[in-house]
């Protein structure tokens, strides 16, 4: 039994309309589900993914406008890596991001792969990584298919000390140490790469040991949690037993309607989730029309009127000017 890779990464936005505009119009991802945070129905939960909403391609956001800007530090995700394919893809993206006024860094080799770092308008740190494969590009994307973002590549965790996080990744979650690379402009220590399941793009966690950094504080532009894939309910229950047996506090299995979840905090401070691949986003919507209306799981449907009244409408915003 192995985790099959990254399932989704969930971050925080303070501006749902701007968030939809950026991820769909600038990045060309598909909004596959517009729902609410089940534990705080005053907040949208927005899911961007490939055309089908495949596990492993999703970046999702809670809309919490009252939070302060994220303070990056240990116990947090330092960057979300996204896959693009084809030679020249990063140069094409660099030009596109410049044209749209998106803040970006230079294309650099990182651990043997070309990487383009950039931030969304709220400071969320993202990276495009050239790797050649992944999910199914959205048919109606403003980004040409051959340049499309094809899913999650990796996440980078910032931790005060590598060893406790490494122990949970390898001894509890079945990750393997897959290599390391230097990041001399950032840290004198090697960044260690761990992989699970099939390994490689989509199944990597990079851990940066950064004892000099202050503890992070979650806010707008930061990552709330990272979720990993398991194929079915039976394995999901075994994972829960394993995490619990390792002495990590873990939630009961929670039915998120589109998948089932358990949550626990790894010792470095990052919140982890293990989620089932199914039932998926087409469970309550026609695959042709995913994300076009507010979806509510059955137990919230009866409260639709008051939930809708408590949400700020998502308005189109002018594109071009994502700084
Ligand atoms: Zn999640």
PDB file of C-alpha atoms and ligand atoms in Angstrom:
ATOM      1  CA  UNK A   1       0.000   0.000   0.000  1.00  0.00           C
ATOM      2  CA  UNK A   2       1.447   3.321  -1.070  1.00  0.00           C
ATOM      3  CA  UNK A   3       0.240   6.898  -1.324  1.00  0.00           C
ATOM      4  CA  UNK A   4      -0.111   7.648  -5.011  1.00  0.00           C
ATOM      5  CA  UNK A   5       1.143  11.221  -4.986  1.00  0.00           C
ATOM      6  CA  UNK A   6      -0.219  14.660  -4.276  1.00  0.00           C
ATOM      7  CA  UNK A   7      -4.025  14.951  -4.300  1.00  0.00           C
ATOM      8  CA  UNK A   8      -4.473  18.705  -3.846  1.00  0.00           C
ATOM      9  CA  UNK A   9      -2.979  21.727  -2.137  1.00  0.00           C
ATOM     10  CA  UNK A  10      -5.303  24.134  -0.345  1.00  0.00           C
ATOM     11  CA  UNK A  11      -4.331  27.772   0.145  1.00  0.00           C
ATOM     12  CA  UNK A  12      -5.942  30.978   1.398  1.00  0.00           C
ATOM     13  CA  UNK A  13      -7.277  33.864  -0.669  1.00  0.00           C
ATOM     14  CA  UNK A  14      -8.742  37.126   0.598  1.00  0.00           C
ATOM     15  CA  UNK A  15     -10.316  37.990  -2.731  1.00  0.00           C
ATOM     16  CA  UNK A  16     -12.436  35.281  -4.346  1.00  0.00           C
ATOM     17  CA  UNK A  17     -13.182  37.268  -7.517  1.00  0.00           C
ATOM     18  CA  UNK A  18      -9.524  38.093  -8.101  1.00  0.00           C
ATOM     19  CA  UNK A  19      -8.576  34.510  -7.285  1.00  0.00           C
ATOM     20  CA  UNK A  20     -10.960  33.091  -9.910  1.00  0.00           C
ATOM     21  CA  UNK A  21      -9.716  35.596 -12.490  1.00  0.00           C
ATOM     22  CA  UNK A  22      -6.067  34.769 -11.839  1.00  0.00           C
ATOM     23  CA  UNK A  23      -6.270  30.984 -11.737  1.00  0.00           C
ATOM     24  CA  UNK A  24      -8.677  30.626 -14.674  1.00  0.00           C
ATOM     25  CA  UNK A  25      -7.717  33.529 -16.932  1.00  0.00           C
ATOM     26  CA  UNK A  26      -4.018  34.056 -16.215  1.00  0.00           C
ATOM     27  CA  UNK A  27      -3.048  30.449 -15.405  1.00  0.00           C
ATOM     28  CA  UNK A  28      -5.743  28.837 -17.564  1.00  0.00           C
ATOM     29  CA  UNK A  29      -6.816  26.239 -14.997  1.00  0.00           C
ATOM     30  CA  UNK A  30     -10.433  25.117 -14.877  1.00  0.00           C
ATOM     31  CA  UNK A  31     -12.636  26.094 -11.943  1.00  0.00           C
ATOM     32  CA  UNK A  32     -14.042  22.598 -11.423  1.00  0.00           C
ATOM     33  CA  UNK A  33     -15.922  23.209  -8.199  1.00  0.00           C
ATOM     34  CA  UNK A  34     -17.311  26.263  -6.486  1.00  0.00           C
ATOM     35  CA  UNK A  35     -18.439  25.221  -3.048  1.00  0.00           C
ATOM     36  CA  UNK A  36     -18.040  26.322   0.567  1.00  0.00           C
ATOM     37  CA  UNK A  37     -15.676  25.375   3.350  1.00  0.00           C
ATOM     38  CA  UNK A  38     -17.750  22.728   5.124  1.00  0.00           C
ATOM     39  CA  UNK A  39     -16.463  23.862   8.516  1.00  0.00           C
ATOM     40  CA  UNK A  40     -17.039  27.589   7.765  1.00  0.00           C
ATOM     41  CA  UNK A  41     -19.815  28.030   5.226  1.00  0.00           C
ATOM     42  CA  UNK A  42     -19.230  31.801   5.064  1.00  0.00           C
ATOM     43  CA  UNK A  43     -16.111  30.991   3.014  1.00  0.00           C
ATOM     44  CA  UNK A  44     -15.962  29.767  -0.552  1.00  0.00           C
ATOM     45  CA  UNK A  45     -13.923  26.695  -1.296  1.00  0.00           C
ATOM     46  CA  UNK A  46     -12.717  27.063  -4.880  1.00  0.00           C
ATOM     47  CA  UNK A  47     -11.090  24.166  -6.760  1.00  0.00           C
ATOM     48  CA  UNK A  48      -8.942  24.662  -9.859  1.00  0.00           C
ATOM     49  CA  UNK A  49      -7.747  21.640 -11.771  1.00  0.00           C
ATOM     50  CA  UNK A  50      -7.396  20.056 -15.181  1.00  0.00           C
ATOM     51  CA  UNK A  51     -10.416  19.590 -17.442  1.00  0.00           C
ATOM     52  CA  UNK A  52     -11.698  16.586 -15.470  1.00  0.00           C
ATOM     53  CA  UNK A  53     -10.820  17.718 -11.987  1.00  0.00           C
ATOM     54  CA  UNK A  54      -8.435  14.772 -11.657  1.00  0.00           C
ATOM     55  CA  UNK A  55      -6.854  14.141  -8.254  1.00  0.00           C
ATOM     56  CA  UNK A  56      -3.284  15.367  -8.438  1.00  0.00           C
ATOM     57  CA  UNK A  57      -4.139  18.402 -10.541  1.00  0.00           C
ATOM     58  CA  UNK A  58      -6.013  20.476  -7.951  1.00  0.00           C
ATOM     59  CA  UNK A  59      -5.082  23.739  -6.310  1.00  0.00           C
ATOM     60  CA  UNK A  60      -7.878  24.874  -4.014  1.00  0.00           C
ATOM     61  CA  UNK A  61      -8.596  27.985  -1.939  1.00  0.00           C
ATOM     62  CA  UNK A  62     -10.497  28.989   1.154  1.00  0.00           C
ATOM     63  CA  UNK A  63     -11.741  32.571   0.914  1.00  0.00           C
ATOM     64  CA  UNK A  64     -10.851  34.233   4.226  1.00  0.00           C
ATOM     65  CA  UNK A  65     -10.632  37.992   3.581  1.00  0.00           C
ATOM     66  CA  UNK A  66     -10.299  38.861   7.277  1.00  0.00           C
ATOM     67  CA  UNK A  67      -6.942  37.088   7.671  1.00  0.00           C
ATOM     68  CA  UNK A  68      -3.702  39.084   7.633  1.00  0.00           C
ATOM     69  CA  UNK A  69      -1.199  38.497   4.848  1.00  0.00           C
ATOM     70  CA  UNK A  70       0.626  35.191   5.224  1.00  0.00           C
ATOM     71  CA  UNK A  71       3.897  35.342   7.126  1.00  0.00           C
ATOM     72  CA  UNK A  72       6.208  32.796   5.564  1.00  0.00           C
ATOM     73  CA  UNK A  73       8.235  30.712   7.960  1.00  0.00           C
ATOM     74  CA  UNK A  74       8.804  27.236   9.241  1.00  0.00           C
ATOM     75  CA  UNK A  75       5.868  24.872   9.563  1.00  0.00           C
ATOM     76  CA  UNK A  76       4.587  26.073   6.215  1.00  0.00           C
ATOM     77  CA  UNK A  77       4.603  25.259   2.538  1.00  0.00           C
ATOM     78  CA  UNK A  78       7.201  27.455   0.829  1.00  0.00           C
ATOM     79  CA  UNK A  79       5.925  26.980  -2.720  1.00  0.00           C
ATOM     80  CA  UNK A  80       3.428  25.016  -4.794  1.00  0.00           C
ATOM     81  CA  UNK A  81       5.030  23.405  -7.854  1.00  0.00           C
ATOM     82  CA  UNK A  82       2.909  23.067 -11.001  1.00  0.00           C
ATOM     83  CA  UNK A  83       3.697  20.964 -14.064  1.00  0.00           C
ATOM     84  CA  UNK A  84       4.008  22.276 -17.584  1.00  0.00           C
ATOM     85  CA  UNK A  85       5.361  20.379 -20.543  1.00  0.00           C
ATOM     86  CA  UNK A  86       7.241  20.842 -23.744  1.00  0.00           C
ATOM     87  CA  UNK A  87      10.462  22.581 -24.582  1.00  0.00           C
ATOM     88  CA  UNK A  88      10.127  26.317 -24.448  1.00  0.00           C
ATOM     89  CA  UNK A  89       7.115  26.156 -22.108  1.00  0.00           C
ATOM     90  CA  UNK A  90       8.828  28.105 -19.338  1.00  0.00           C
ATOM     91  CA  UNK A  91      10.045  30.817 -21.711  1.00  0.00           C
ATOM     92  CA  UNK A  92       6.514  31.089 -23.075  1.00  0.00           C
ATOM     93  CA  UNK A  93       5.138  31.367 -19.531  1.00  0.00           C
ATOM     94  CA  UNK A  94       7.737  33.942 -18.502  1.00  0.00           C
ATOM     95  CA  UNK A  95       6.610  36.148 -21.346  1.00  0.00           C
ATOM     96  CA  UNK A  96       2.938  35.596 -20.544  1.00  0.00           C
ATOM     97  CA  UNK A  97       3.417  36.403 -16.853  1.00  0.00           C
ATOM     98  CA  UNK A  98       5.308  39.587 -17.787  1.00  0.00           C
ATOM     99  CA  UNK A  99       2.557  40.639 -20.155  1.00  0.00           C
ATOM    100  CA  UNK A 100      -0.040  40.105 -17.401  1.00  0.00           C
ATOM    101  CA  UNK A 101       2.005  41.996 -14.828  1.00  0.00           C
ATOM    102  CA  UNK A 102       2.630  38.935 -12.651  1.00  0.00           C
ATOM    103  CA  UNK A 103       5.662  39.064 -10.329  1.00  0.00           C
ATOM    104  CA  UNK A 104       8.144  36.370 -11.240  1.00  0.00           C
ATOM    105  CA  UNK A 105      11.744  35.270 -10.790  1.00  0.00           C
ATOM    106  CA  UNK A 106      14.159  33.917 -13.359  1.00  0.00           C
ATOM    107  CA  UNK A 107      14.055  30.433 -14.886  1.00  0.00           C
ATOM    108  CA  UNK A 108      16.570  28.345 -12.976  1.00  0.00           C
ATOM    109  CA  UNK A 109      17.740  24.775 -12.811  1.00  0.00           C
ATOM    110  CA  UNK A 110      16.648  23.290  -9.513  1.00  0.00           C
ATOM    111  CA  UNK A 111      17.537  19.699  -8.783  1.00  0.00           C
ATOM    112  CA  UNK A 112      17.967  19.036 -12.513  1.00  0.00           C
ATOM    113  CA  UNK A 113      14.667  20.566 -13.620  1.00  0.00           C
ATOM    114  CA  UNK A 114      13.969  23.963 -15.135  1.00  0.00           C
ATOM    115  CA  UNK A 115      11.807  25.964 -12.719  1.00  0.00           C
ATOM    116  CA  UNK A 116      10.072  29.341 -13.021  1.00  0.00           C
ATOM    117  CA  UNK A 117       9.059  30.888  -9.675  1.00  0.00           C
ATOM    118  CA  UNK A 118       6.270  33.464  -9.483  1.00  0.00           C
ATOM    119  CA  UNK A 119       3.611  34.720  -7.088  1.00  0.00           C
ATOM    120  CA  UNK A 120      -0.102  35.197  -7.469  1.00  0.00           C
ATOM    121  CA  UNK A 121      -1.523  38.697  -6.794  1.00  0.00           C
ATOM    122  CA  UNK A 122      -1.827  37.905  -3.063  1.00  0.00           C
ATOM    123  CA  UNK A 123       1.743  36.690  -2.710  1.00  0.00           C
ATOM    124  CA  UNK A 124       1.112  32.930  -2.901  1.00  0.00           C
ATOM    125  CA  UNK A 125       4.395  31.389  -4.009  1.00  0.00           C
ATOM    126  CA  UNK A 126       4.107  29.159  -7.068  1.00  0.00           C
ATOM    127  CA  UNK A 127       6.545  27.498  -9.448  1.00  0.00           C
ATOM    128  CA  UNK A 128       6.172  26.160 -12.946  1.00  0.00           C
ATOM    129  CA  UNK A 129       8.323  23.117 -13.555  1.00  0.00           C
ATOM    130  CA  UNK A 130       9.013  21.591 -16.922  1.00  0.00           C
ATOM    131  CA  UNK A 131       8.385  17.850 -16.892  1.00  0.00           C
ATOM    132  CA  UNK A 132       6.456  16.636 -19.892  1.00  0.00           C
ATOM    133  CA  UNK A 133       3.305  14.901 -18.655  1.00  0.00           C
ATOM    134  CA  UNK A 134       0.237  15.137 -16.401  1.00  0.00           C
ATOM    135  CA  UNK A 135      -3.521  15.723 -16.557  1.00  0.00           C
ATOM    136  CA  UNK A 136      -5.865  16.688 -19.375  1.00  0.00           C
ATOM    137  CA  UNK A 137      -5.778  20.376 -20.361  1.00  0.00           C
ATOM    138  CA  UNK A 138      -9.058  22.285 -20.160  1.00  0.00           C
ATOM    139  CA  UNK A 139     -10.638  22.633 -23.570  1.00  0.00           C
ATOM    140  CA  UNK A 140     -11.852  26.196 -23.044  1.00  0.00           C
ATOM    141  CA  UNK A 141      -8.694  27.494 -21.375  1.00  0.00           C
ATOM    142  CA  UNK A 142      -7.265  30.806 -22.556  1.00  0.00           C
ATOM    143  CA  UNK A 143      -3.872  29.055 -22.397  1.00  0.00           C
ATOM    144  CA  UNK A 144      -3.017  26.913 -25.465  1.00  0.00           C
ATOM    145  CA  UNK A 145      -3.194  23.174 -24.762  1.00  0.00           C
ATOM    146  CA  UNK A 146       0.493  22.527 -25.357  1.00  0.00           C
ATOM    147  CA  UNK A 147       1.418  25.107 -22.690  1.00  0.00           C
ATOM    148  CA  UNK A 148      -1.273  24.141 -20.163  1.00  0.00           C
ATOM    149  CA  UNK A 149      -0.619  23.606 -16.480  1.00  0.00           C
ATOM    150  CA  UNK A 150      -1.037  19.850 -16.106  1.00  0.00           C
ATOM    151  CA  UNK A 151      -1.265  19.461 -12.383  1.00  0.00           C
ATOM    152  CA  UNK A 152       0.766  19.476  -9.218  1.00  0.00           C
ATOM    153  CA  UNK A 153       4.439  18.768  -9.509  1.00  0.00           C
ATOM    154  CA  UNK A 154       5.630  19.039  -5.904  1.00  0.00           C
ATOM    155  CA  UNK A 155       5.374  21.016  -2.703  1.00  0.00           C
ATOM    156  CA  UNK A 156       8.234  22.499  -0.737  1.00  0.00           C
ATOM    157  CA  UNK A 157       7.952  22.307   3.050  1.00  0.00           C
ATOM    158  CA  UNK A 158       9.879  24.725   5.265  1.00  0.00           C
ATOM    159  CA  UNK A 159      10.821  23.113   8.572  1.00  0.00           C
ATOM    160  CA  UNK A 160      13.039  24.021  11.471  1.00  0.00           C
ATOM    161  CA  UNK A 161      14.545  20.548  11.604  1.00  0.00           C
ATOM    162  CA  UNK A 162      14.541  17.887   8.890  1.00  0.00           C
ATOM    163  CA  UNK A 163      14.694  14.715  10.991  1.00  0.00           C
ATOM    164  CA  UNK A 164      11.211  14.622  12.589  1.00  0.00           C
ATOM    165  CA  UNK A 165       9.491  15.428   9.280  1.00  0.00           C
ATOM    166  CA  UNK A 166      11.665  12.895   7.455  1.00  0.00           C
ATOM    167  CA  UNK A 167      10.734  10.228   9.985  1.00  0.00           C
ATOM    168  CA  UNK A 168       6.999  10.721   9.447  1.00  0.00           C
ATOM    169  CA  UNK A 169       7.328  10.914   5.667  1.00  0.00           C
ATOM    170  CA  UNK A 170       9.425   7.751   5.423  1.00  0.00           C
ATOM    171  CA  UNK A 171       8.400   5.601   8.384  1.00  0.00           C
ATOM    172  CA  UNK A 172       4.684   6.422   8.544  1.00  0.00           C
ATOM    173  CA  UNK A 173       3.710   7.596   5.064  1.00  0.00           C
ATOM    174  CA  UNK A 174       5.958   5.355   2.966  1.00  0.00           C
ATOM    175  CA  UNK A 175       7.946   8.090   1.223  1.00  0.00           C
ATOM    176  CA  UNK A 176      11.484   7.378  -0.036  1.00  0.00           C
ATOM    177  CA  UNK A 177      14.417   9.744   0.002  1.00  0.00           C
ATOM    178  CA  UNK A 178      14.945  10.431  -3.715  1.00  0.00           C
ATOM    179  CA  UNK A 179      17.819  12.900  -3.756  1.00  0.00           C
ATOM    180  CA  UNK A 180      18.780  16.411  -2.778  1.00  0.00           C
ATOM    181  CA  UNK A 181      19.922  19.627  -4.372  1.00  0.00           C
ATOM    182  CA  UNK A 182      21.631  22.832  -3.373  1.00  0.00           C
ATOM    183  CA  UNK A 183      19.820  26.164  -3.267  1.00  0.00           C
ATOM    184  CA  UNK A 184      22.795  28.397  -2.507  1.00  0.00           C
ATOM    185  CA  UNK A 185      20.977  31.711  -2.870  1.00  0.00           C
ATOM    186  CA  UNK A 186      18.496  30.644  -0.161  1.00  0.00           C
ATOM    187  CA  UNK A 187      20.143  28.222   2.260  1.00  0.00           C
ATOM    188  CA  UNK A 188      23.484  26.573   2.914  1.00  0.00           C
ATOM    189  CA  UNK A 189      21.715  23.239   3.490  1.00  0.00           C
ATOM    190  CA  UNK A 190      20.649  20.783   0.818  1.00  0.00           C
ATOM    191  CA  UNK A 191      16.961  20.599  -0.012  1.00  0.00           C
ATOM    192  CA  UNK A 192      15.931  16.955   0.367  1.00  0.00           C
ATOM    193  CA  UNK A 193      13.495  15.394  -2.103  1.00  0.00           C
ATOM    194  CA  UNK A 194      11.116  12.654  -0.968  1.00  0.00           C
ATOM    195  CA  UNK A 195       8.814  10.719  -3.256  1.00  0.00           C
ATOM    196  CA  UNK A 196       5.947   8.289  -2.839  1.00  0.00           C
ATOM    197  CA  UNK A 197       4.099   5.792  -5.062  1.00  0.00           C
ATOM    198  CA  UNK A 198       5.190   6.148  -8.681  1.00  0.00           C
ATOM    199  CA  UNK A 199       7.686   8.861  -7.698  1.00  0.00           C
ATOM    200  CA  UNK A 200       8.723  11.817  -9.814  1.00  0.00           C
ATOM    201  CA  UNK A 201       6.505  14.735 -10.821  1.00  0.00           C
ATOM    202  CA  UNK A 202       3.222  14.736  -8.934  1.00  0.00           C
ATOM    203  CA  UNK A 203       4.590  12.558  -6.149  1.00  0.00           C
ATOM    204  CA  UNK A 204       7.359  14.714  -4.674  1.00  0.00           C
ATOM    205  CA  UNK A 205       7.764  16.566  -1.406  1.00  0.00           C
ATOM    206  CA  UNK A 206      10.833  18.798  -1.114  1.00  0.00           C
ATOM    207  CA  UNK A 207      11.926  19.639   2.421  1.00  0.00           C
ATOM    208  CA  UNK A 208      13.962  22.748   3.168  1.00  0.00           C
ATOM    209  CA  UNK A 209      15.517  22.757   6.632  1.00  0.00           C
ATOM    210  CA  UNK A 210      15.536  26.427   7.677  1.00  0.00           C
ATOM    211  CA  UNK A 211      16.422  26.770  11.383  1.00  0.00           C
ATOM    212  CA  UNK A 212      17.135  30.489  10.967  1.00  0.00           C
ATOM    213  CA  UNK A 213      13.573  31.253   9.870  1.00  0.00           C
ATOM    214  CA  UNK A 214      10.857  32.368  12.271  1.00  0.00           C
ATOM    215  CA  UNK A 215       7.780  30.228  12.670  1.00  0.00           C
ATOM    216  CA  UNK A 216       5.272  31.004   9.920  1.00  0.00           C
ATOM    217  CA  UNK A 217       1.781  32.322  10.485  1.00  0.00           C
ATOM    218  CA  UNK A 218      -0.999  31.343   8.098  1.00  0.00           C
ATOM    219  CA  UNK A 219      -2.726  34.141   6.249  1.00  0.00           C
ATOM    220  CA  UNK A 220      -3.821  35.336   2.825  1.00  0.00           C
ATOM    221  CA  UNK A 221      -1.343  34.061   0.245  1.00  0.00           C
ATOM    222  CA  UNK A 222      -0.295  31.034   2.301  1.00  0.00           C
ATOM    223  CA  UNK A 223      -0.971  27.303   2.099  1.00  0.00           C
ATOM    224  CA  UNK A 224      -3.408  25.762   4.579  1.00  0.00           C
ATOM    225  CA  UNK A 225      -2.683  22.084   3.920  1.00  0.00           C
ATOM    226  CA  UNK A 226      -1.312  19.486   1.515  1.00  0.00           C
ATOM    227  CA  UNK A 227      -3.331  16.401   0.592  1.00  0.00           C
ATOM    228  CA  UNK A 228      -2.033  13.033  -0.635  1.00  0.00           C
ATOM    229  CA  UNK A 229      -3.848  10.427  -2.729  1.00  0.00           C
ATOM    230  CA  UNK A 230      -5.143   7.049  -1.728  1.00  0.00           C
ATOM    231  CA  UNK A 231      -7.318   5.063  -4.157  1.00  0.00           C
ATOM    232  CA  UNK A 232     -10.146   3.754  -1.994  1.00  0.00           C
ATOM    233  CA  UNK A 233     -11.910   3.716   1.378  1.00  0.00           C
ATOM    234  CA  UNK A 234     -10.305   0.492   2.510  1.00  0.00           C
ATOM    235  CA  UNK A 235      -6.760   1.818   2.133  1.00  0.00           C
ATOM    236  CA  UNK A 236      -7.914   5.131   3.584  1.00  0.00           C
ATOM    237  CA  UNK A 237      -8.954   3.390   6.804  1.00  0.00           C
ATOM    238  CA  UNK A 238      -5.620   1.577   6.976  1.00  0.00           C
ATOM    239  CA  UNK A 239      -3.794   4.893   6.557  1.00  0.00           C
ATOM    240  CA  UNK A 240      -5.799   6.347   9.398  1.00  0.00           C
ATOM    241  CA  UNK A 241      -4.830   3.437  11.660  1.00  0.00           C
ATOM    242  CA  UNK A 242      -1.203   3.775  10.655  1.00  0.00           C
ATOM    243  CA  UNK A 243      -1.052   7.530  11.334  1.00  0.00           C
ATOM    244  CA  UNK A 244      -2.886   7.118  14.601  1.00  0.00           C
ATOM    245  CA  UNK A 245      -0.662   4.189  15.581  1.00  0.00           C
ATOM    246  CA  UNK A 246       2.399   6.399  15.065  1.00  0.00           C
ATOM    247  CA  UNK A 247       1.086   8.671  17.805  1.00  0.00           C
ATOM    248  CA  UNK A 248       0.088  11.524  15.508  1.00  0.00           C
ATOM    249  CA  UNK A 249      -3.253  13.132  16.329  1.00  0.00           C
ATOM    250  CA  UNK A 250      -5.507  12.369  13.378  1.00  0.00           C
ATOM    251  CA  UNK A 251      -9.120  13.300  12.682  1.00  0.00           C
ATOM    252  CA  UNK A 252     -11.821  10.724  12.055  1.00  0.00           C
ATOM    253  CA  UNK A 253     -12.582  10.018   8.394  1.00  0.00           C
ATOM    254  CA  UNK A 254     -14.516  13.069   7.196  1.00  0.00           C
ATOM    255  CA  UNK A 255     -16.803  12.830   4.178  1.00  0.00           C
ATOM    256  CA  UNK A 256     -16.031  15.861   1.997  1.00  0.00           C
ATOM    257  CA  UNK A 257     -18.603  14.574  -0.515  1.00  0.00           C
ATOM    258  CA  UNK A 258     -16.176  14.820  -3.470  1.00  0.00           C
ATOM    259  CA  UNK A 259     -13.641  12.693  -1.565  1.00  0.00           C
ATOM    260  CA  UNK A 260     -13.086  11.439   1.982  1.00  0.00           C
ATOM    261  CA  UNK A 261     -10.370  12.933   4.161  1.00  0.00           C
ATOM    262  CA  UNK A 262      -8.280  12.529   7.272  1.00  0.00           C
ATOM    263  CA  UNK A 263      -6.047  15.295   8.626  1.00  0.00           C
ATOM    264  CA  UNK A 264      -2.977  15.353  10.842  1.00  0.00           C
ATOM    265  CA  UNK A 265      -0.060  17.696  11.472  1.00  0.00           C
ATOM    266  CA  UNK A 266       3.421  16.471  10.645  1.00  0.00           C
ATOM    267  CA  UNK A 267       6.014  17.286  13.335  1.00  0.00           C
ATOM    268  CA  UNK A 268       7.481  20.187  11.317  1.00  0.00           C
ATOM    269  CA  UNK A 269       4.103  21.931  11.606  1.00  0.00           C
ATOM    270  CA  UNK A 270       2.545  21.467   8.158  1.00  0.00           C
ATOM    271  CA  UNK A 271      -1.040  20.210   8.069  1.00  0.00           C
ATOM    272  CA  UNK A 272      -1.353  17.035   5.989  1.00  0.00           C
ATOM    273  CA  UNK A 273      -4.465  15.355   4.606  1.00  0.00           C
ATOM    274  CA  UNK A 274      -4.901  11.947   3.034  1.00  0.00           C
ATOM    275  CA  UNK A 275      -7.830  11.944   0.612  1.00  0.00           C
ATOM    276  CA  UNK A 276      -9.530   9.281  -1.486  1.00  0.00           C
ATOM    277  CA  UNK A 277      -9.459   9.659  -5.266  1.00  0.00           C
ATOM    278  CA  UNK A 278     -13.235   9.365  -5.530  1.00  0.00           C
ATOM    279  CA  UNK A 279     -16.102   9.964  -5.865  1.00  0.00           C
ATOM    280  CA  UNK A 280     -14.844  13.105  -7.672  1.00  0.00           C
ATOM    281  CA  UNK A 281     -16.319  16.380  -8.878  1.00  0.00           C
ATOM    282  CA  UNK A 282     -18.733  14.959 -11.432  1.00  0.00           C
ATOM    283  CA  UNK A 283     -20.705  13.373  -8.614  1.00  0.00           C
ATOM    284  CA  UNK A 284     -23.152  16.317  -8.447  1.00  0.00           C
ATOM    285  CA  UNK A 285     -22.529  18.170 -11.707  1.00  0.00           C
ATOM    286  CA  UNK A 286     -22.413  17.486 -15.424  1.00  0.00           C
ATOM    287  CA  UNK A 287     -18.701  17.236 -16.388  1.00  0.00           C
ATOM    288  CA  UNK A 288     -19.412  19.802 -19.112  1.00  0.00           C
ATOM    289  CA  UNK A 289     -20.536  22.378 -16.557  1.00  0.00           C
ATOM    290  CA  UNK A 290     -18.325  21.861 -13.526  1.00  0.00           C
ATOM    291  CA  UNK A 291     -17.920  24.827 -11.223  1.00  0.00           C
ATOM    292  CA  UNK A 292     -20.455  27.088 -12.891  1.00  0.00           C
ATOM    293  CA  UNK A 293     -22.861  27.260  -9.967  1.00  0.00           C
ATOM    294  CA  UNK A 294     -22.469  26.973  -6.217  1.00  0.00           C
ATOM    295  CA  UNK A 295     -22.364  23.269  -5.325  1.00  0.00           C
ATOM    296  CA  UNK A 296     -23.384  22.189  -1.866  1.00  0.00           C
ATOM    297  CA  UNK A 297     -23.176  18.699  -0.414  1.00  0.00           C
ATOM    298  CA  UNK A 298     -26.613  17.263   0.493  1.00  0.00           C
ATOM    299  CA  UNK A 299     -26.313  18.091   4.192  1.00  0.00           C
ATOM    300  CA  UNK A 300     -25.850  21.788   3.340  1.00  0.00           C
ATOM    301  CA  UNK A 301     -28.294  21.960   0.430  1.00  0.00           C
ATOM    302  CA  UNK A 302     -31.218  22.654   2.773  1.00  0.00           C
ATOM    303  CA  UNK A 303     -29.411  25.814   3.933  1.00  0.00           C
ATOM    304  CA  UNK A 304     -28.625  27.033   0.415  1.00  0.00           C
ATOM    305  CA  UNK A 305     -30.510  30.332   0.647  1.00  0.00           C
ATOM    306  CA  UNK A 306     -28.773  31.489   3.813  1.00  0.00           C
ATOM    307  CA  UNK A 307     -25.389  30.192   2.681  1.00  0.00           C
ATOM    308  CA  UNK A 308     -25.670  32.058  -0.621  1.00  0.00           C
ATOM    309  CA  UNK A 309     -26.749  35.197   1.210  1.00  0.00           C
ATOM    310  CA  UNK A 310     -23.583  35.015   3.315  1.00  0.00           C
ATOM    311  CA  UNK A 311     -21.185  34.793   0.360  1.00  0.00           C
ATOM    312  CA  UNK A 312     -19.860  37.735  -1.609  1.00  0.00           C
ATOM    313  CA  UNK A 313     -20.698  37.250  -5.282  1.00  0.00           C
ATOM    314  CA  UNK A 314     -17.799  36.303  -7.548  1.00  0.00           C
ATOM    315  CA  UNK A 315     -17.562  39.067 -10.154  1.00  0.00           C
ATOM    316  CA  UNK A 316     -15.526  39.158 -13.332  1.00  0.00           C
ATOM    317  CA  UNK A 317     -12.460  41.349 -12.885  1.00  0.00           C
ATOM    318  CA  UNK A 318     -10.441  42.954 -15.646  1.00  0.00           C
ATOM    319  CA  UNK A 319      -7.503  40.757 -16.621  1.00  0.00           C
ATOM    320  CA  UNK A 320      -4.085  42.260 -17.232  1.00  0.00           C
ATOM    321  CA  UNK A 321      -2.774  43.800 -14.070  1.00  0.00           C
ATOM    322  CA  UNK A 322      -2.270  40.831 -11.763  1.00  0.00           C
ATOM    323  CA  UNK A 323       0.434  42.513  -9.764  1.00  0.00           C
TER     324      UNK A 323
HETATM  325 ZN1  LIG B   1      -7.966  19.359   1.537  1.00  0.00          ZN
END
